[in-house]
């Protein structure tokens, strides 16, 4: 089946919404740009030549298909048959490049000459700067001033790749402020600028478009597990920050009622401490960055209802919102959302390293940390696919500091 045919089978939002979630809560001045993007995406989504270009870059530049690896020693440890979908093996070391390639090809089709993006830890900024270099497009990245200091290495990477990094001084000087600033730039420069959002967040059509572009994870995994395991999996597990790697893995299986799905959020120091990023587990319905979904808000002081600061050891899960399709999956019960603490994620990172010789990202480690729970539900002969969203090189300093603090 061609990619366009596979994509056509994935759910489309209805009037820009997944159930009651999603929508386009943006300034009037941004509506023409959003409408133009939505039209362009509709056309590209049905166009075999668009997917031929995307697929060729994914094969020859990113290194796809990524492996589906049967992790036998990890399986024995957690008590079920575990397969790892190895997005960590992609160029730039995570799943984010899948989305960036697709949006950059779309930008070029739309005749946009300039890419902008927001970034938190810098992973999406690096992936965007990478495709900008590949396409020869100027690139400007908005990054909270706090994050610029914390993530100096990624700032250097973006600069080497030719991007300009703008430190954002407003608000908490982190990801949510960077996203506000990028939206502001887009309003001012709609004519020539393409805003490349990094997860299944933001106003419609981004949550839909980014999920379709990341669905390459699940579309490949589906073919690979039928080939290697001889049947569909019993469960899928993936970490959830904004929710793009999870949505990309889940979407091609969503109509298979027997495939159970688990999204794993960051519980930080523990959900009860208030220092966490478990938006679906502990947040409430609200509007953030142009769409309605679950958000983390202040509950108990003068800032009641305002967006709260998220906390996680993994910078990539440290976002106080979550994609609207996840909100709909939570409310319908199609996907179960659980959370794991910093400490549990670290232990899982060590477990994967020792049993399989794979150093995963701290974000990814949250999914690994939920494996024992999921194995308990599917049983010894159960088949589980874990989204291994990224590699751990970027986190080694954090991991080393935590380990020396506790031993
Ligand atoms: C950014 C990132 C995430 C979180 O983003 P999602 O949109 O939730 O997928 C997870 N894992 C890695 C390795 C990342 O870089």
Tab-separated table of C-alpha atoms and ligand atoms in Angstrom:
chain	number	residue	atom	x	y	z
A	1	UNK	CA	0.000	0.000	0.000
A	2	UNK	CA	1.323	3.487	-0.827
A	3	UNK	CA	2.038	6.014	1.917
A	4	UNK	CA	-0.796	8.259	0.718
A	5	UNK	CA	-3.197	5.282	1.014
A	6	UNK	CA	-1.964	4.449	4.512
A	7	UNK	CA	-2.288	8.072	5.604
A	8	UNK	CA	-5.808	8.303	4.153
A	9	UNK	CA	-6.898	5.580	6.599
A	10	UNK	CA	-5.920	7.634	9.684
A	11	UNK	CA	-8.654	9.596	11.470
A	12	UNK	CA	-9.267	13.168	10.372
A	13	UNK	CA	-10.335	15.746	12.910
A	14	UNK	CA	-13.889	17.059	12.502
A	15	UNK	CA	-13.958	20.826	11.957
A	16	UNK	CA	-10.470	21.001	13.409
A	17	UNK	CA	-11.315	19.051	16.552
A	18	UNK	CA	-10.792	15.650	18.131
A	19	UNK	CA	-14.028	15.387	20.088
A	20	UNK	CA	-14.268	18.643	22.020
A	21	UNK	CA	-10.474	19.190	21.896
A	22	UNK	CA	-8.258	21.099	19.466
A	23	UNK	CA	-9.626	24.007	17.477
A	24	UNK	CA	-7.986	27.289	16.500
A	25	UNK	CA	-7.816	29.672	19.465
A	26	UNK	CA	-5.546	32.245	17.839
A	27	UNK	CA	-5.466	35.978	17.144
A	28	UNK	CA	-7.598	37.119	14.218
A	29	UNK	CA	-4.424	38.259	12.427
A	30	UNK	CA	-3.127	34.680	12.345
A	31	UNK	CA	-6.244	33.119	10.809
A	32	UNK	CA	-5.268	33.676	7.146
A	33	UNK	CA	-1.893	31.956	7.695
A	34	UNK	CA	-3.536	29.034	9.480
A	35	UNK	CA	-6.177	28.675	6.768
A	36	UNK	CA	-3.481	28.703	4.082
A	37	UNK	CA	-1.521	26.025	5.955
A	38	UNK	CA	-4.628	23.870	6.408
A	39	UNK	CA	-5.419	24.043	2.688
A	40	UNK	CA	-1.832	23.213	1.753
A	41	UNK	CA	-1.799	20.262	4.150
A	42	UNK	CA	-5.082	18.857	2.777
A	43	UNK	CA	-3.670	18.919	-0.740
A	44	UNK	CA	-0.254	17.489	0.216
A	45	UNK	CA	-1.788	14.746	2.373
A	46	UNK	CA	-3.588	13.304	-0.669
A	47	UNK	CA	-0.685	13.829	-3.046
A	48	UNK	CA	1.509	10.826	-3.875
A	49	UNK	CA	4.326	13.126	-5.074
A	50	UNK	CA	4.464	14.863	-1.664
A	51	UNK	CA	4.856	11.511	0.104
A	52	UNK	CA	7.374	10.298	-2.470
A	53	UNK	CA	9.604	13.253	-1.590
A	54	UNK	CA	9.116	12.801	2.167
A	55	UNK	CA	9.693	9.029	2.002
A	56	UNK	CA	12.844	9.449	-0.071
A	57	UNK	CA	14.354	11.848	2.489
A	58	UNK	CA	13.298	9.574	5.364
A	59	UNK	CA	15.042	6.646	3.659
A	60	UNK	CA	18.184	8.374	2.416
A	61	UNK	CA	18.771	11.140	4.965
A	62	UNK	CA	17.101	10.001	8.208
A	63	UNK	CA	17.917	6.296	7.778
A	64	UNK	CA	14.421	4.778	7.853
A	65	UNK	CA	12.850	2.346	8.339
A	66	UNK	CA	14.040	2.328	11.946
A	67	UNK	CA	14.594	-1.133	13.430
A	68	UNK	CA	11.991	-3.033	15.410
A	69	UNK	CA	14.214	-4.929	17.812
A	70	UNK	CA	13.140	-7.932	19.898
A	71	UNK	CA	14.613	-7.160	23.332
A	72	UNK	CA	14.965	-10.655	24.810
A	73	UNK	CA	16.855	-9.868	28.002
A	74	UNK	CA	14.595	-6.931	28.818
A	75	UNK	CA	11.602	-9.185	28.077
A	76	UNK	CA	12.792	-11.739	30.631
A	77	UNK	CA	13.266	-8.957	33.174
A	78	UNK	CA	9.779	-7.401	32.834
A	79	UNK	CA	7.797	-10.577	32.095
A	80	UNK	CA	6.390	-10.121	28.568
A	81	UNK	CA	7.676	-10.175	25.006
A	82	UNK	CA	9.051	-6.680	24.346
A	83	UNK	CA	9.959	-5.124	21.000
A	84	UNK	CA	11.669	-1.719	20.779
A	85	UNK	CA	10.832	0.663	17.938
A	86	UNK	CA	14.255	2.259	17.546
A	87	UNK	CA	13.660	5.956	16.769
A	88	UNK	CA	16.923	6.593	18.632
A	89	UNK	CA	18.746	5.331	15.530
A	90	UNK	CA	17.436	8.157	13.321
A	91	UNK	CA	19.745	10.947	12.161
A	92	UNK	CA	19.824	13.523	15.016
A	93	UNK	CA	18.972	10.740	17.485
A	94	UNK	CA	15.211	10.925	17.961
A	95	UNK	CA	11.801	10.890	16.278
A	96	UNK	CA	11.570	14.704	15.904
A	97	UNK	CA	13.319	14.701	12.522
A	98	UNK	CA	10.380	12.739	10.956
A	99	UNK	CA	8.088	15.700	11.551
A	100	UNK	CA	10.662	18.309	10.536
A	101	UNK	CA	11.298	16.645	7.169
A	102	UNK	CA	7.557	16.540	6.394
A	103	UNK	CA	6.935	20.168	7.350
A	104	UNK	CA	10.042	21.417	5.499
A	105	UNK	CA	8.915	19.675	2.298
A	106	UNK	CA	5.489	21.308	2.778
A	107	UNK	CA	7.090	24.731	3.369
A	108	UNK	CA	8.989	24.442	0.110
A	109	UNK	CA	5.814	23.454	-1.767
A	110	UNK	CA	4.113	26.537	-0.286
A	111	UNK	CA	6.973	28.764	-1.452
A	112	UNK	CA	7.899	29.834	2.094
A	113	UNK	CA	11.490	31.064	2.282
A	114	UNK	CA	12.084	31.189	6.045
A	115	UNK	CA	11.621	28.634	8.849
A	116	UNK	CA	10.896	29.518	12.466
A	117	UNK	CA	10.422	27.190	15.429
A	118	UNK	CA	10.109	27.123	19.200
A	119	UNK	CA	12.254	24.850	21.303
A	120	UNK	CA	12.448	23.852	24.974
A	121	UNK	CA	15.455	21.655	25.602
A	122	UNK	CA	16.663	22.395	22.102
A	123	UNK	CA	15.954	18.997	20.535
A	124	UNK	CA	13.273	20.319	18.200
A	125	UNK	CA	15.405	23.404	17.503
A	126	UNK	CA	18.286	21.171	16.441
A	127	UNK	CA	16.026	19.019	14.230
A	128	UNK	CA	14.571	22.152	12.602
A	129	UNK	CA	18.004	23.733	12.079
A	130	UNK	CA	19.093	20.426	10.531
A	131	UNK	CA	16.346	20.392	7.875
A	132	UNK	CA	16.830	24.129	7.276
A	133	UNK	CA	20.488	23.437	6.441
A	134	UNK	CA	19.450	20.493	4.266
A	135	UNK	CA	17.025	22.707	2.309
A	136	UNK	CA	19.195	25.844	2.336
A	137	UNK	CA	16.553	27.907	4.174
A	138	UNK	CA	17.275	30.608	6.785
A	139	UNK	CA	16.128	29.470	10.219
A	140	UNK	CA	15.293	31.314	13.444
A	141	UNK	CA	14.697	29.493	16.704
A	142	UNK	CA	12.876	30.908	19.753
A	143	UNK	CA	14.122	29.510	23.037
A	144	UNK	CA	13.435	30.599	26.620
A	145	UNK	CA	16.433	32.466	28.082
A	146	UNK	CA	16.454	30.018	30.992
A	147	UNK	CA	16.680	27.101	28.555
A	148	UNK	CA	19.402	28.831	26.526
A	149	UNK	CA	21.551	28.746	29.670
A	150	UNK	CA	20.588	25.200	30.680
A	151	UNK	CA	21.037	23.728	27.190
A	152	UNK	CA	24.206	25.448	25.962
A	153	UNK	CA	25.294	22.444	23.898
A	154	UNK	CA	22.115	22.403	21.811
A	155	UNK	CA	22.375	26.183	21.298
A	156	UNK	CA	25.877	25.592	19.903
A	157	UNK	CA	24.558	22.805	17.647
A	158	UNK	CA	21.832	25.072	16.221
A	159	UNK	CA	24.367	27.838	15.563
A	160	UNK	CA	26.754	25.434	13.827
A	161	UNK	CA	23.858	24.342	11.624
A	162	UNK	CA	23.404	27.977	10.597
A	163	UNK	CA	20.347	28.926	12.679
A	164	UNK	CA	19.847	32.127	14.673
A	165	UNK	CA	18.759	31.510	18.275
A	166	UNK	CA	16.581	34.165	19.966
A	167	UNK	CA	16.571	33.963	23.780
A	168	UNK	CA	13.043	34.781	25.054
A	169	UNK	CA	12.997	36.860	28.250
A	170	UNK	CA	9.229	36.916	28.954
A	171	UNK	CA	7.242	34.828	31.454
A	172	UNK	CA	9.101	31.872	32.967
A	173	UNK	CA	11.686	32.150	30.140
A	174	UNK	CA	10.993	28.554	29.056
A	175	UNK	CA	9.220	26.581	26.317
A	176	UNK	CA	5.717	28.014	26.632
A	177	UNK	CA	7.102	31.565	26.339
A	178	UNK	CA	9.226	30.557	23.340
A	179	UNK	CA	6.082	29.215	21.641
A	180	UNK	CA	4.202	32.481	22.284
A	181	UNK	CA	7.105	34.418	20.767
A	182	UNK	CA	7.256	32.182	17.677
A	183	UNK	CA	3.498	32.698	17.138
A	184	UNK	CA	4.127	36.459	17.372
A	185	UNK	CA	6.874	36.269	14.730
A	186	UNK	CA	4.538	34.279	12.459
A	187	UNK	CA	1.784	36.922	12.714
A	188	UNK	CA	4.286	39.610	11.707
A	189	UNK	CA	5.885	37.672	8.840
A	190	UNK	CA	3.076	35.461	7.484
A	191	UNK	CA	3.986	36.117	3.844
A	192	UNK	CA	7.335	34.334	3.665
A	193	UNK	CA	7.517	32.395	6.947
A	194	UNK	CA	6.673	28.809	7.823
A	195	UNK	CA	6.223	28.015	11.521
A	196	UNK	CA	7.461	24.473	12.158
A	197	UNK	CA	5.805	23.257	15.389
A	198	UNK	CA	7.575	20.392	17.134
A	199	UNK	CA	4.787	18.287	18.602
A	200	UNK	CA	1.086	17.443	18.211
A	201	UNK	CA	0.213	20.760	19.909
A	202	UNK	CA	-0.756	24.215	18.649
A	203	UNK	CA	-3.815	25.221	16.613
A	204	UNK	CA	-5.401	22.970	13.982
A	205	UNK	CA	-3.986	21.717	11.554
A	206	UNK	CA	-0.727	21.152	13.512
A	207	UNK	CA	-1.899	18.336	15.837
A	208	UNK	CA	-3.303	16.484	12.817
A	209	UNK	CA	-0.374	17.166	10.477
A	210	UNK	CA	2.335	16.311	13.024
A	211	UNK	CA	0.539	13.084	13.999
A	212	UNK	CA	0.274	12.042	10.350
A	213	UNK	CA	3.967	12.790	9.804
A	214	UNK	CA	4.977	10.845	12.929
A	215	UNK	CA	2.654	7.961	11.994
A	216	UNK	CA	5.581	6.547	10.023
A	217	UNK	CA	6.614	5.092	13.423
A	218	UNK	CA	3.398	3.094	13.809
A	219	UNK	CA	2.999	2.285	10.114
A	220	UNK	CA	6.465	0.702	10.030
A	221	UNK	CA	6.012	-0.996	13.406
A	222	UNK	CA	2.769	-2.577	12.225
A	223	UNK	CA	4.445	-4.192	9.221
A	224	UNK	CA	7.494	-5.186	11.274
A	225	UNK	CA	5.577	-6.841	14.121
A	226	UNK	CA	3.394	-8.834	11.700
A	227	UNK	CA	6.600	-10.002	10.063
A	228	UNK	CA	8.604	-10.742	13.242
A	229	UNK	CA	5.925	-11.552	15.815
A	230	UNK	CA	3.385	-13.032	13.395
A	231	UNK	CA	0.505	-10.989	14.809
A	232	UNK	CA	-0.586	-7.594	16.061
A	233	UNK	CA	0.807	-6.526	19.449
A	234	UNK	CA	-1.222	-6.712	22.654
A	235	UNK	CA	0.019	-3.350	23.835
A	236	UNK	CA	1.862	-0.191	22.771
A	237	UNK	CA	3.770	1.995	25.220
A	238	UNK	CA	5.249	5.451	24.603
A	239	UNK	CA	6.229	8.524	26.600
A	240	UNK	CA	4.096	11.658	26.300
A	241	UNK	CA	5.415	15.214	26.404
A	242	UNK	CA	3.457	17.110	23.758
A	243	UNK	CA	2.567	13.642	22.552
A	244	UNK	CA	4.004	13.316	19.040
A	245	UNK	CA	6.011	10.087	19.265
A	246	UNK	CA	3.141	8.404	21.123
A	247	UNK	CA	0.510	9.621	18.645
A	248	UNK	CA	2.712	8.519	15.754
A	249	UNK	CA	3.017	5.012	17.193
A	250	UNK	CA	-0.638	4.712	18.266
A	251	UNK	CA	-2.538	6.218	15.292
A	252	UNK	CA	-2.103	3.329	12.794
A	253	UNK	CA	-3.386	0.858	15.454
A	254	UNK	CA	-6.217	2.969	16.851
A	255	UNK	CA	-9.009	0.960	15.144
A	256	UNK	CA	-7.596	-2.353	16.387
A	257	UNK	CA	-9.719	-2.742	19.510
A	258	UNK	CA	-7.506	-5.527	20.910
A	259	UNK	CA	-4.340	-3.419	20.912
A	260	UNK	CA	-4.105	-1.683	24.280
A	261	UNK	CA	-2.262	1.618	24.468
A	262	UNK	CA	-0.386	3.319	27.283
A	263	UNK	CA	0.913	6.887	27.309
A	264	UNK	CA	3.465	7.613	30.016
A	265	UNK	CA	3.774	11.136	31.396
A	266	UNK	CA	6.482	12.580	33.627
A	267	UNK	CA	5.573	12.561	37.318
A	268	UNK	CA	8.753	14.515	38.204
A	269	UNK	CA	9.223	14.448	41.992
A	270	UNK	CA	5.785	12.772	42.291
A	271	UNK	CA	2.341	14.015	41.238
A	272	UNK	CA	1.414	14.753	44.865
A	273	UNK	CA	4.351	17.203	45.228
A	274	UNK	CA	3.007	19.479	42.498
A	275	UNK	CA	6.434	19.302	40.795
A	276	UNK	CA	5.560	17.223	37.729
A	277	UNK	CA	4.512	17.331	34.059
A	278	UNK	CA	1.618	14.842	34.233
A	279	UNK	CA	-0.827	16.995	32.266
A	280	UNK	CA	-3.393	14.304	31.439
A	281	UNK	CA	-3.112	12.548	34.795
A	282	UNK	CA	-3.368	15.664	36.964
A	283	UNK	CA	-4.293	18.670	34.792
A	284	UNK	CA	-7.611	20.139	33.742
A	285	UNK	CA	-9.250	21.232	30.495
A	286	UNK	CA	-8.063	24.611	29.217
A	287	UNK	CA	-6.629	26.483	26.243
A	288	UNK	CA	-2.906	26.783	25.544
A	289	UNK	CA	-1.034	27.742	22.366
A	290	UNK	CA	-4.122	27.839	20.178
A	291	UNK	CA	-5.858	24.620	21.118
A	292	UNK	CA	-8.140	23.224	23.783
A	293	UNK	CA	-6.749	20.276	25.706
A	294	UNK	CA	-5.588	19.388	29.192
A	295	UNK	CA	-3.210	21.899	30.800
A	296	UNK	CA	-1.377	22.273	34.102
A	297	UNK	CA	-2.633	25.270	36.044
A	298	UNK	CA	-2.072	26.887	39.419
A	299	UNK	CA	-4.812	25.657	41.752
A	300	UNK	CA	-4.300	27.316	45.068
A	301	UNK	CA	-3.137	30.909	44.957
A	302	UNK	CA	-3.589	34.323	43.339
A	303	UNK	CA	-2.573	32.806	40.002
A	304	UNK	CA	-5.537	30.369	40.078
A	305	UNK	CA	-6.163	29.000	36.600
A	306	UNK	CA	-2.963	30.390	35.077
A	307	UNK	CA	-0.600	28.006	33.311
A	308	UNK	CA	1.751	26.385	35.808
A	309	UNK	CA	5.402	25.485	35.383
A	310	UNK	CA	6.035	21.829	34.534
A	311	UNK	CA	8.850	19.821	36.140
A	312	UNK	CA	10.661	16.745	34.899
A	313	UNK	CA	14.209	15.411	34.838
A	314	UNK	CA	13.688	15.072	31.078
A	315	UNK	CA	13.510	18.454	29.378
A	316	UNK	CA	11.487	17.023	26.481
A	317	UNK	CA	8.557	16.050	28.726
A	318	UNK	CA	8.634	19.357	30.582
A	319	UNK	CA	5.567	20.960	28.907
A	320	UNK	CA	2.403	22.113	30.749
A	321	UNK	CA	0.134	21.156	27.813
A	322	UNK	CA	-0.498	18.040	25.710
A	323	UNK	CA	-1.838	17.362	22.214
A	324	UNK	CA	-5.650	17.554	21.856
A	325	UNK	CA	-5.981	14.095	20.316
A	326	UNK	CA	-4.498	12.617	23.505
A	327	UNK	CA	-7.121	14.518	25.507
A	328	UNK	CA	-9.818	12.881	23.358
A	329	UNK	CA	-8.199	9.432	23.706
A	330	UNK	CA	-8.062	9.910	27.472
A	331	UNK	CA	-11.712	10.908	27.749
A	332	UNK	CA	-12.912	8.070	25.485
A	333	UNK	CA	-10.737	5.597	27.394
A	334	UNK	CA	-9.041	4.412	24.184
A	335	UNK	CA	-5.587	5.113	25.648
A	336	UNK	CA	-4.587	4.713	29.306
A	337	UNK	CA	-2.323	7.406	30.701
A	338	UNK	CA	-0.001	6.694	33.592
A	339	UNK	CA	2.955	8.607	35.002
A	340	UNK	CA	6.436	7.749	36.242
A	341	UNK	CA	8.763	9.786	38.472
A	342	UNK	CA	12.287	11.047	37.744
A	343	UNK	CA	13.645	8.290	39.962
A	344	UNK	CA	11.675	5.547	38.203
A	345	UNK	CA	12.815	6.857	34.814
A	346	UNK	CA	16.465	6.782	35.904
A	347	UNK	CA	16.112	3.205	37.137
A	348	UNK	CA	14.517	2.237	33.808
A	349	UNK	CA	17.321	3.901	31.847
A	350	UNK	CA	19.817	1.809	33.842
A	351	UNK	CA	17.752	-1.355	33.322
A	352	UNK	CA	17.646	-0.908	29.526
A	353	UNK	CA	21.364	-0.110	29.433
A	354	UNK	CA	22.313	-3.212	31.447
A	355	UNK	CA	19.981	-5.673	29.749
A	356	UNK	CA	20.193	-4.545	26.124
A	357	UNK	CA	23.232	-2.281	25.743
A	358	UNK	CA	21.042	0.662	24.734
A	359	UNK	CA	21.333	4.113	26.344
A	360	UNK	CA	17.974	5.773	25.811
A	361	UNK	CA	16.904	9.373	26.396
A	362	UNK	CA	15.435	10.289	29.787
A	363	UNK	CA	12.097	11.013	28.058
A	364	UNK	CA	12.079	7.505	26.593
A	365	UNK	CA	13.035	5.978	29.949
A	366	UNK	CA	9.587	6.944	31.278
A	367	UNK	CA	8.014	4.532	28.770
A	368	UNK	CA	10.454	1.788	29.755
A	369	UNK	CA	9.558	2.437	33.406
A	370	UNK	CA	5.916	1.526	32.712
A	371	UNK	CA	6.782	-1.837	31.113
A	372	UNK	CA	6.443	-3.964	34.208
A	373	UNK	CA	2.945	-2.577	34.801
A	374	UNK	CA	1.888	-3.236	31.207
A	375	UNK	CA	3.504	-6.704	31.240
A	376	UNK	CA	1.403	-7.503	34.300
A	377	UNK	CA	-1.712	-6.700	32.287
A	378	UNK	CA	-0.864	-8.603	29.084
A	379	UNK	CA	0.881	-11.586	30.700
A	380	UNK	CA	4.021	-13.580	29.907
A	381	UNK	CA	3.096	-14.385	26.309
A	382	UNK	CA	1.908	-10.839	25.681
A	383	UNK	CA	3.514	-8.839	22.891
A	384	UNK	CA	4.464	-5.234	23.661
A	385	UNK	CA	5.957	-2.555	21.395
A	386	UNK	CA	7.737	0.317	23.149
A	387	UNK	CA	8.382	3.576	21.312
A	388	UNK	CA	12.105	4.149	21.882
A	389	UNK	CA	11.829	7.842	21.067
A	390	UNK	CA	15.476	8.900	21.398
A	391	UNK	CA	19.034	8.181	22.454
A	392	UNK	CA	20.592	9.199	25.717
A	393	UNK	CA	23.831	10.983	24.761
A	394	UNK	CA	22.283	14.393	25.450
A	395	UNK	CA	21.329	13.302	28.992
A	396	UNK	CA	24.592	11.805	30.214
A	397	UNK	CA	25.576	14.847	32.299
A	398	UNK	CA	22.154	14.918	34.020
A	399	UNK	CA	22.278	11.173	34.626
A	400	UNK	CA	25.831	11.316	35.993
A	401	UNK	CA	24.937	14.166	38.378
A	402	UNK	CA	21.865	12.336	39.711
A	403	UNK	CA	23.730	9.086	40.164
A	404	UNK	CA	26.592	10.706	42.057
A	405	UNK	CA	24.100	12.566	44.244
A	406	UNK	CA	22.377	9.321	45.264
A	407	UNK	CA	25.336	6.955	45.656
B	1	LIG	C1	10.975	15.814	22.458
B	1	LIG	C2	11.103	14.413	22.882
B	1	LIG	C3	10.017	13.710	23.463
B	1	LIG	C4	8.708	14.348	23.790
B	1	LIG	O1	7.992	14.828	22.692
B	1	LIG	P1	6.649	14.148	22.170
B	1	LIG	O2	6.061	15.166	21.262
B	1	LIG	O3	5.792	13.839	23.347
B	1	LIG	O4	7.047	12.907	21.459
B	1	LIG	C5	10.196	12.376	23.772
B	1	LIG	N1	11.366	11.740	23.561
B	1	LIG	C6	12.430	12.374	23.011
B	1	LIG	C7	13.696	11.616	22.806
B	1	LIG	C8	12.341	13.726	22.656
B	1	LIG	O5	13.401	14.345	22.124
